[in-house]
Amino acid sequence: MKILTNKEILNNAVQLVQRAVSIKNPLPILAGIKFETRENQVILTATDLDIGIRCSFPAEVIVQGTTVLPAKYICELFRRLPELPIFIEADAATGSVTIQYGQSETRINGYPPEEFPELPLPEGINSFTLPGELLKEIIRQVVFATGNDENRPVFMGVLFEINGSELQVVATDTYRLAWRKVIIENCEETAINLIIPGKTLNELLKIIGINEQIEVTVTKNQILFVAGNVWLISRLIEGNFPKYKQVIPQNHILKVRLKTRDLLDATERASLLAQVKSPVIKLNISENKIIVSSYSEAGRVHEELDVYQEGETLQIAFNAQYLGDVLKVIGSEEIIIELTGPLSPGIIKPVGDNEYLSLLLPVRLREE
Amino acid sequence: MPSLLKRAKDIELKLHALVAEVRELKDELREMEEENSRLRTELAAVYREGCPGAKSSGEAEVKYRGFINLLDLYDQEYHICNLYFGRRRMGECLFCMAFLRKEMELDASGEDGA
């Protein structure tokens, strides 16, 4: 293989695919990035067998071929290359790869390319497209609620429920739950349920741009996202997502409406002084006011917010971190909080929008 | 100083003993796991019996007791939801709460009907 390219293109592509490189995997080849040429394109691939990222870029291909280079060295090297034309030449016989820039060169020993696992692009069973901006928003609004308990893999993923042109996205770690509904255009009439690993979606967030259409292809156990010249392939989580609709309370005894920013700021300040291990903040709701308070050995915080209140008065406590997580992604200026009781989950949703909601279980207050 | 061969043999013996012990531990563990899951099923059965309750006048009371039992179990930090019934609970659980809420609504509607 011999190619001619420049630093910027090369570095961008390598930084993109290296997210999927697996350093700790017992298979040493997975610590490498595969370079292959196809006519005047160079395709870079990395995978940890759970997810795979592929990126192609145009280059002057002098000799076609394939090589696998250790990500650890080339990531750092490519970042530090000078702004000069760069030749990469692989010697198929010895496996060593020469990187030439100006009058200098670095030689790196590659891995045998035939050991690199094939990354079959799934044949589409179902496919649809989503605007990148919308997909990013959906992921951000939901993915924070995924769990990290490996004994319960279903909760480490996000459920995508497609029914006709309606897409419902849900994640829960059993302490909180986030749900979002959107209508997708140009989708075939299908009904599919898939659980996408939270990790995959977090990676996806980093690689998709706002102004592009994302093509999504789903098979039985894999999902492929294509964003321009970048592919991300991931396995899906097997298993059944529990019936989540039943956990959403239908009747509330108290409803408040307030500015998102006000509550977020107060929550963040109050959590500064809350116990570090479990940052609990108390909300005291009465007479069109919320009193946000927290205390610990370090001191105490007491904040009053004006709200619009409907219903009974209530004292409730939440994990400040969890409350902050929701408020940061809700993306609306004003929110409505619906409460059913001091022990029942609270519902947080944007004003005038029935397409998003987040559930949060209160923390039980110990008798003082 | 014993010969290298002797030392290697000694280590081999020790390793054999260790493997045997691990195997024993594994057997015990399996037995305990089996017992644990049996107990869990039994517990679930007992609570289920407590809930639907006897007919006649005592029905409401039995139902109520079943609910209190579940609440107690939840308070003792066990899951009562169908996902993880009888398992240790770390923090609150949305599914348990949903189950409790459903039970409570059933109770309430039962009382209204009476």
Coordinates of C-alpha atoms in Angstrom, one line a residue:
Chain A
M1 CA 0.0 0.0 0.0
K2 CA 1.2 3.5 -0.8
I3 CA -0.8 6.7 -0.3
L4 CA -0.2 10.4 -0.4
T5 CA -2.4 12.6 1.8
N6 CA -2.1 15.5 4.2
K7 CA -1.9 15.9 8.0
E8 CA -5.3 17.4 8.7
I9 CA -7.4 14.8 6.8
L10 CA -5.3 11.9 8.2
N11 CA -5.4 13.2 11.7
N12 CA -9.1 13.8 11.7
A13 CA -9.9 10.4 10.4
V14 CA -7.6 8.7 12.9
Q15 CA -8.9 10.6 15.9
L16 CA -12.5 9.7 14.8
V17 CA -12.0 5.9 14.5
Q18 CA -9.7 5.5 17.4
R19 CA -12.7 5.8 19.7
A20 CA -13.5 2.2 18.9
V21 CA -10.0 0.9 19.5
S22 CA -9.8 -1.5 22.3
I23 CA -6.5 -1.5 24.2
K24 CA -7.4 -3.9 27.0
N25 CA -8.8 -6.6 24.7
P26 CA -6.9 -9.9 24.8
L27 CA -6.9 -9.8 21.0
P28 CA -3.8 -7.6 20.3
I29 CA -4.9 -6.8 16.8
L30 CA -7.9 -4.8 18.2
A31 CA -5.4 -2.2 19.4
G32 CA -4.8 -1.4 15.8
I33 CA -6.4 0.7 13.1
K34 CA -6.9 -0.8 9.7
F35 CA -6.0 1.2 6.6
E36 CA -7.3 -0.1 3.3
T37 CA -7.5 1.5 -0.1
R38 CA -10.3 1.4 -2.5
E39 CA -9.6 3.1 -5.8
N40 CA -8.9 6.7 -4.7
Q41 CA -10.3 6.3 -1.2
V42 CA -8.6 5.3 2.0
I43 CA -10.8 3.5 4.6
L44 CA -9.9 3.4 8.2
T45 CA -11.5 0.9 10.6
A46 CA -11.3 0.2 14.3
T47 CA -13.4 -2.1 16.4
D48 CA -13.6 -3.6 19.9
L49 CA -16.1 -6.2 18.6
D50 CA -18.9 -4.3 20.4
I51 CA -18.8 -1.3 18.2
G52 CA -16.9 -0.5 15.0
I53 CA -16.1 2.8 13.5
R54 CA -15.2 3.3 9.9
C55 CA -14.2 6.5 8.1
S56 CA -13.2 7.1 4.5
F57 CA -11.4 10.0 2.9
P58 CA -10.1 10.7 -0.5
A59 CA -6.3 10.4 -1.1
E60 CA -3.9 9.8 -3.8
V61 CA -3.5 6.1 -3.9
I62 CA -0.3 5.1 -5.5
V63 CA -0.3 1.4 -4.7
Q64 CA -3.5 -0.4 -3.4
G65 CA -3.2 -2.4 -0.3
T66 CA -4.0 -3.0 3.4
T67 CA -2.2 -2.5 6.7
V68 CA -3.0 -2.4 10.4
L69 CA -1.1 0.1 12.6
P70 CA -1.1 0.3 16.4
A71 CA -3.5 3.1 17.3
K72 CA -1.4 4.1 20.4
Y73 CA 1.5 5.3 18.3
I74 CA -0.1 6.7 15.2
C75 CA -2.7 8.8 17.1
E76 CA 0.1 10.6 18.9
L77 CA 2.4 10.7 15.9
F78 CA -0.3 12.0 13.4
R79 CA -1.2 14.7 15.8
R80 CA 2.4 15.9 15.8
L81 CA 3.1 15.7 12.1
P82 CA 4.2 18.9 10.3
E83 CA 1.8 20.5 7.7
L84 CA 3.5 18.8 4.8
P85 CA 2.4 16.1 2.2
I86 CA 2.5 12.8 3.9
F87 CA 3.4 9.5 2.3
I88 CA 2.4 6.2 3.9
E89 CA 4.0 3.1 2.5
A90 CA 3.4 -0.4 3.8
D91 CA 5.9 -3.1 3.0
A92 CA 3.7 -6.2 2.7
A93 CA 6.7 -8.6 3.1
T94 CA 8.1 -7.2 6.4
G95 CA 4.9 -5.6 7.8
S96 CA 6.6 -2.4 8.5
V97 CA 5.1 0.9 7.5
T98 CA 7.0 4.0 6.6
I99 CA 5.5 7.4 7.2
Q100 CA 7.3 10.1 5.2
Y101 CA 7.0 13.8 5.8
G102 CA 9.4 16.2 4.1
Q103 CA 12.9 14.9 4.5
S104 CA 12.0 12.8 7.6
E105 CA 10.4 9.5 8.1
T106 CA 9.1 7.3 10.9
R107 CA 8.9 3.5 10.6
I108 CA 6.3 1.6 12.6
N109 CA 5.8 -2.1 12.8
G110 CA 2.2 -3.0 11.7
Y111 CA 0.0 -6.0 12.6
P112 CA -0.7 -8.7 10.0
P113 CA -3.8 -7.3 8.3
E114 CA -5.4 -10.7 7.7
E115 CA -5.9 -11.0 11.5
F116 CA -8.1 -8.0 11.7
P117 CA -11.7 -9.0 12.2
E118 CA -14.1 -8.5 9.3
L119 CA -16.7 -5.8 10.0
P120 CA -19.6 -6.9 7.9
L121 CA -21.9 -4.1 7.0
P122 CA -25.3 -5.3 8.0
E123 CA -27.7 -5.9 5.1
G124 CA -30.6 -3.6 5.8
I125 CA -33.8 -5.2 7.1
N126 CA -35.2 -1.9 8.2
S127 CA -33.9 1.5 7.5
F128 CA -34.8 5.1 8.1
T129 CA -33.1 8.5 8.1
L130 CA -33.1 11.1 10.8
P131 CA -31.7 14.6 10.8
G132 CA -28.4 14.7 12.8
E133 CA -29.6 17.5 15.0
L134 CA -32.8 15.7 16.0
L135 CA -31.0 12.4 16.6
K136 CA -28.4 14.2 18.8
E137 CA -31.2 15.9 20.8
I138 CA -33.1 12.6 21.3
I139 CA -29.9 10.8 22.5
R140 CA -28.9 13.6 24.8
Q141 CA -32.4 13.8 26.4
V142 CA -32.5 10.1 27.2
V143 CA -29.1 8.5 27.4
F144 CA -28.2 10.0 30.8
A145 CA -30.9 7.7 32.4
T146 CA -29.2 4.5 31.3
G147 CA -27.8 2.3 34.1
N148 CA -24.3 0.9 34.4
D149 CA -25.0 -2.3 36.2
E150 CA -23.5 -5.1 34.0
N151 CA -25.8 -7.7 35.7
R152 CA -28.7 -5.9 34.1
P153 CA -27.7 -5.3 30.5
V154 CA -31.1 -4.3 29.3
F155 CA -30.9 -1.1 31.5
M156 CA -27.5 -0.3 30.0
G157 CA -29.2 0.4 26.7
V158 CA -31.8 2.7 25.3
L159 CA -35.0 1.3 23.9
F160 CA -36.0 2.5 20.4
E161 CA -39.6 1.5 19.7
I162 CA -40.7 2.2 16.2
N163 CA -44.3 1.8 15.3
G164 CA -45.2 3.0 11.9
S165 CA -43.8 6.5 11.7
E166 CA -43.7 7.0 15.5
L167 CA -40.5 6.6 17.3
Q168 CA -40.4 6.3 21.1
V169 CA -37.1 6.3 22.9
V170 CA -36.8 5.3 26.5
A171 CA -34.0 4.7 29.0
T172 CA -34.1 3.8 32.7
D173 CA -31.8 2.6 35.4
T174 CA -34.8 1.9 37.7
Y175 CA -34.2 5.1 39.7
R176 CA -35.1 7.4 36.9
L177 CA -36.6 7.2 33.4
A178 CA -36.4 9.4 30.4
W179 CA -38.8 9.1 27.4
R180 CA -39.0 10.9 24.1
K181 CA -41.4 10.6 21.2
V182 CA -40.8 11.8 17.6
I183 CA -42.4 11.3 14.3
I184 CA -40.0 10.0 11.7
E185 CA -40.5 10.7 8.0
N186 CA -39.8 8.4 5.1
C187 CA -39.9 5.3 7.3
E188 CA -41.5 2.1 6.0
E189 CA -44.5 1.0 8.0
T190 CA -42.7 -1.2 10.5
A191 CA -42.9 -2.2 14.1
I192 CA -39.5 -2.8 15.6
N193 CA -38.1 -2.7 19.1
L194 CA -34.4 -2.5 19.6
I195 CA -32.1 -1.8 22.6
I196 CA -29.0 0.1 21.6
P197 CA -26.1 0.2 24.1
G198 CA -25.8 3.6 25.9
K199 CA -22.1 3.5 25.1
T200 CA -22.8 3.3 21.4
L201 CA -25.1 6.3 21.5
N202 CA -22.6 8.3 23.5
E203 CA -20.0 7.6 20.8
L204 CA -22.5 8.5 18.2
L205 CA -23.1 11.9 19.8
K206 CA -19.4 12.7 19.4
I207 CA -19.1 11.7 15.7
I208 CA -22.3 13.1 14.1
G209 CA -22.6 16.6 12.8
I210 CA -25.6 18.8 13.1
N211 CA -26.2 19.4 9.4
E212 CA -26.3 15.9 8.1
Q213 CA -28.8 13.2 7.6
I214 CA -28.1 10.1 9.5
E215 CA -29.0 6.8 7.8
V216 CA -30.0 4.1 10.3
T217 CA -30.0 0.5 9.2
V218 CA -31.2 -2.2 11.6
T219 CA -30.8 -6.0 11.5
K220 CA -31.6 -8.6 14.0
N221 CA -28.6 -8.0 16.2
Q222 CA -26.8 -5.1 14.8
I223 CA -27.4 -1.4 14.0
L224 CA -25.5 0.7 11.5
F225 CA -25.4 4.5 11.5
V226 CA -24.1 6.3 8.5
A227 CA -23.2 10.0 8.7
G228 CA -21.6 11.2 5.5
N229 CA -18.3 9.4 5.2
V230 CA -18.4 7.9 8.7
W231 CA -20.0 4.5 9.7
L232 CA -20.7 3.4 13.2
I233 CA -21.7 -0.3 13.7
S234 CA -22.8 -1.6 17.0
R235 CA -24.3 -4.8 18.4
L236 CA -27.7 -4.5 20.0
I237 CA -28.5 -5.6 23.5
E238 CA -30.6 -8.8 23.6
G239 CA -33.5 -9.2 26.0
N240 CA -36.8 -7.6 26.6
F241 CA -37.1 -4.1 27.9
P242 CA -39.6 -4.1 30.8
K243 CA -43.0 -2.5 30.4
Y244 CA -42.2 1.0 31.3
K245 CA -45.5 2.7 30.7
Q246 CA -46.8 1.3 34.0
V247 CA -44.2 3.2 36.0
I248 CA -45.5 6.6 34.8
P249 CA -48.0 7.9 37.4
Q250 CA -51.2 9.1 35.8
N251 CA -52.7 11.2 38.5
H252 CA -50.9 14.0 40.3
I253 CA -51.8 15.9 43.5
L254 CA -49.5 18.8 42.8
K255 CA -48.3 20.6 39.7
V256 CA -45.8 23.4 39.6
R257 CA -44.6 25.5 36.6
L258 CA -41.3 27.3 36.8
K259 CA -38.2 28.5 34.9
T260 CA -35.8 25.6 34.1
R261 CA -32.7 27.8 34.6
D262 CA -33.9 29.0 38.1
L263 CA -34.3 25.5 39.4
L264 CA -31.1 24.2 37.7
D265 CA -29.0 27.0 39.2
A266 CA -30.6 26.6 42.7
T267 CA -30.0 22.8 42.4
E268 CA -26.4 23.2 41.5
R269 CA -25.7 25.6 44.3
A270 CA -27.5 23.5 46.8
S271 CA -25.7 20.4 45.8
L272 CA -22.4 22.1 46.4
L273 CA -23.1 21.9 50.1
A274 CA -25.0 18.6 50.1
Q275 CA -23.4 15.4 51.3
V276 CA -20.9 14.4 48.7
K277 CA -21.8 10.7 48.7
S278 CA -25.5 11.2 48.2
P279 CA -26.2 14.8 47.2
V280 CA -29.8 15.2 48.4
I281 CA -31.7 18.4 48.1
K282 CA -35.0 19.1 49.6
L283 CA -37.9 20.9 47.9
N284 CA -40.6 22.4 50.0
I285 CA -43.5 23.4 47.8
S286 CA -46.2 25.7 49.2
E287 CA -47.9 29.0 48.4
N288 CA -46.5 29.4 44.9
K289 CA -43.0 29.0 46.2
I290 CA -40.4 26.3 46.1
I291 CA -37.8 26.4 48.9
V292 CA -34.7 24.5 47.8
S293 CA -32.5 23.5 50.7
S294 CA -29.7 21.3 51.6
Y295 CA -27.4 20.9 54.5
S296 CA -24.3 19.0 55.6
E297 CA -21.5 19.4 58.0
A298 CA -20.1 22.0 55.5
G299 CA -23.0 24.4 55.9
R300 CA -26.5 24.9 54.5
V301 CA -28.2 26.4 51.5
H302 CA -31.7 27.9 51.4
E303 CA -33.2 29.3 48.2
E304 CA -36.7 30.5 47.4
L305 CA -38.1 30.3 43.9
D306 CA -41.4 31.8 42.7
V307 CA -43.5 29.2 40.9
Y308 CA -47.0 28.8 39.6
Q309 CA -48.5 26.1 41.8
E310 CA -51.7 24.0 41.4
G311 CA -52.7 21.5 44.1
E312 CA -51.5 20.5 47.6
T313 CA -48.4 21.5 49.4
L314 CA -45.6 18.9 49.6
Q315 CA -42.1 18.3 50.9
I316 CA -40.0 16.1 48.7
A317 CA -36.3 15.3 48.3
F318 CA -34.3 14.4 45.2
N319 CA -30.8 13.3 44.3
A320 CA -29.4 16.7 43.2
Q321 CA -27.2 15.1 40.5
Y322 CA -30.1 13.3 38.9
L323 CA -32.3 16.4 39.0
G324 CA -29.6 18.4 37.5
D325 CA -29.1 15.8 34.7
V326 CA -32.7 16.2 33.6
L327 CA -32.8 19.9 33.8
K328 CA -29.7 20.2 31.7
V329 CA -31.1 18.3 28.7
I330 CA -34.8 19.2 28.8
G331 CA -34.2 22.0 26.4
S332 CA -37.2 24.2 27.2
E333 CA -37.3 27.5 29.0
E334 CA -40.0 26.5 31.4
I335 CA -40.9 23.1 32.9
I336 CA -43.8 21.5 34.7
I337 CA -43.2 19.2 37.6
E338 CA -46.0 16.9 38.6
L339 CA -45.9 15.1 41.9
T340 CA -48.0 12.3 43.3
G341 CA -46.6 12.2 46.8
P342 CA -43.3 12.4 48.8
L343 CA -42.4 8.8 47.8
S344 CA -43.8 8.5 44.3
P345 CA -41.8 9.4 41.2
G346 CA -42.0 13.0 40.1
I347 CA -42.6 13.8 36.4
I348 CA -40.6 16.6 34.8
K349 CA -41.7 17.8 31.4
P350 CA -41.3 20.8 29.1
V351 CA -44.2 23.3 29.1
G352 CA -46.7 22.7 26.3
D353 CA -44.9 19.6 25.0
N354 CA -46.1 16.1 25.3
E355 CA -43.2 14.6 23.5
Y356 CA -40.8 14.4 26.4
L357 CA -40.9 13.4 30.0
S358 CA -38.5 12.3 32.7
L359 CA -39.4 10.5 35.8
L360 CA -37.3 10.8 39.0
L361 CA -37.8 8.8 42.2
P362 CA -37.5 10.9 45.3
V363 CA -35.1 10.2 48.1
R364 CA -36.8 9.2 51.3
L365 CA -36.4 11.8 54.0
R366 CA -35.3 10.4 57.4
E367 CA -37.4 11.7 60.3
E368 CA -35.5 14.5 61.9
Chain B
M1 CA 17.9 -27.2 49.6
P2 CA 15.6 -29.8 47.9
S3 CA 16.1 -30.3 44.2
L4 CA 14.2 -28.2 41.7
L5 CA 12.2 -31.3 40.6
K6 CA 11.2 -31.9 44.2
R7 CA 10.1 -28.3 44.6
A8 CA 8.1 -28.5 41.4
K9 CA 6.4 -31.7 42.6
D10 CA 5.5 -30.0 45.9
I11 CA 4.0 -27.1 44.1
E12 CA 2.1 -29.5 41.8
L13 CA 0.6 -31.2 44.9
K14 CA -0.4 -27.9 46.4
L15 CA -2.0 -26.8 43.2
H16 CA -4.0 -30.1 43.1
A17 CA -5.2 -29.5 46.6
L18 CA -6.1 -25.9 45.7
V19 CA -8.1 -27.0 42.6
A20 CA -9.9 -29.6 44.7
E21 CA -10.8 -26.9 47.3
V22 CA -12.0 -24.5 44.6
R23 CA -14.2 -27.3 43.2
E24 CA -15.6 -28.0 46.6
L25 CA -16.4 -24.2 47.0
K26 CA -18.0 -24.2 43.6
D27 CA -20.3 -27.1 44.6
E28 CA -21.3 -25.4 47.8
L29 CA -21.9 -22.1 45.9
R30 CA -24.1 -23.9 43.4
E31 CA -26.1 -25.5 46.2
M32 CA -26.6 -22.2 47.9
E33 CA -27.6 -20.5 44.7
E34 CA -30.2 -23.2 44.1
E35 CA -31.5 -22.9 47.6
N36 CA -31.6 -19.1 47.3
S37 CA -33.7 -19.3 44.1
R38 CA -36.0 -21.9 45.7
L39 CA -36.5 -19.6 48.7
R40 CA -37.2 -16.7 46.4
T41 CA -39.8 -18.6 44.6
E42 CA -41.3 -19.8 47.8
L43 CA -41.3 -16.2 49.2
A44 CA -43.1 -15.0 46.1
A45 CA -45.7 -17.7 46.4
V46 CA -46.3 -16.8 50.0
Y47 CA -46.8 -13.2 49.2
R48 CA -49.0 -14.0 46.3
E49 CA -51.2 -16.1 48.5
G50 CA -51.4 -13.3 51.0
C51 CA -52.7 -10.9 48.4
P52 CA -55.8 -12.3 46.7
G53 CA -57.0 -13.5 50.1
A54 CA -59.9 -15.5 51.3
K55 CA -63.4 -14.7 50.2
S56 CA -66.1 -13.5 52.7
S57 CA -65.8 -10.7 55.2
G58 CA -62.1 -11.1 55.9
E59 CA -61.2 -10.4 52.3
A60 CA -60.5 -6.7 52.5
E61 CA -58.4 -7.2 55.6
V62 CA -56.3 -10.0 54.1
K63 CA -55.8 -7.9 51.0
Y64 CA -54.6 -5.1 53.2
R65 CA -52.3 -7.3 55.1
G66 CA -50.8 -8.6 51.8
F67 CA -50.1 -5.0 50.8
I68 CA -48.5 -4.2 54.2
N69 CA -46.4 -7.3 53.8
L70 CA -45.1 -6.1 50.5
L71 CA -44.5 -2.7 51.8
D72 CA -42.5 -4.2 54.7
L73 CA -40.5 -6.3 52.3
Y74 CA -39.7 -3.2 50.2
D75 CA -38.7 -1.3 53.3
Q76 CA -36.3 -4.1 54.2
E77 CA -34.6 -3.2 50.9
Y78 CA -35.8 -6.0 48.8
H79 CA -37.3 -5.7 45.3
I80 CA -41.0 -6.5 45.0
C81 CA -41.3 -5.8 41.3
N82 CA -41.7 -8.6 38.9
L83 CA -38.3 -7.9 37.4
Y84 CA -36.2 -8.6 40.5
F85 CA -38.6 -9.9 43.1
G86 CA -36.8 -10.9 46.3
R87 CA -33.4 -9.5 45.3
R88 CA -31.5 -7.0 47.4
R89 CA -32.4 -3.5 46.4
M90 CA -29.8 -0.7 46.2
G91 CA -31.8 2.5 46.4
E92 CA -35.4 3.0 45.3
C93 CA -36.9 1.2 42.2
L94 CA -39.4 2.7 39.8
F95 CA -40.9 -0.7 39.0
C96 CA -41.4 -1.6 42.7
M97 CA -43.1 1.8 43.2
A98 CA -45.3 1.3 40.2
F99 CA -46.3 -2.1 41.6
L100 CA -47.1 -0.6 45.1
R101 CA -49.1 2.1 43.5
K102 CA -51.1 -0.4 41.5
E103 CA -51.8 -2.5 44.6
M104 CA -52.8 0.7 46.5
E105 CA -55.2 1.7 43.8
L106 CA -56.7 -1.8 43.7
D107 CA -57.2 -1.6 47.5
A108 CA -58.7 1.8 47.3
S109 CA -61.1 0.8 44.5
G110 CA -62.0 -2.4 46.5
E111 CA -62.9 -0.3 49.6
D112 CA -65.0 2.0 47.5
G113 CA -66.9 -0.9 46.1
A114 CA -67.6 -2.4 49.6

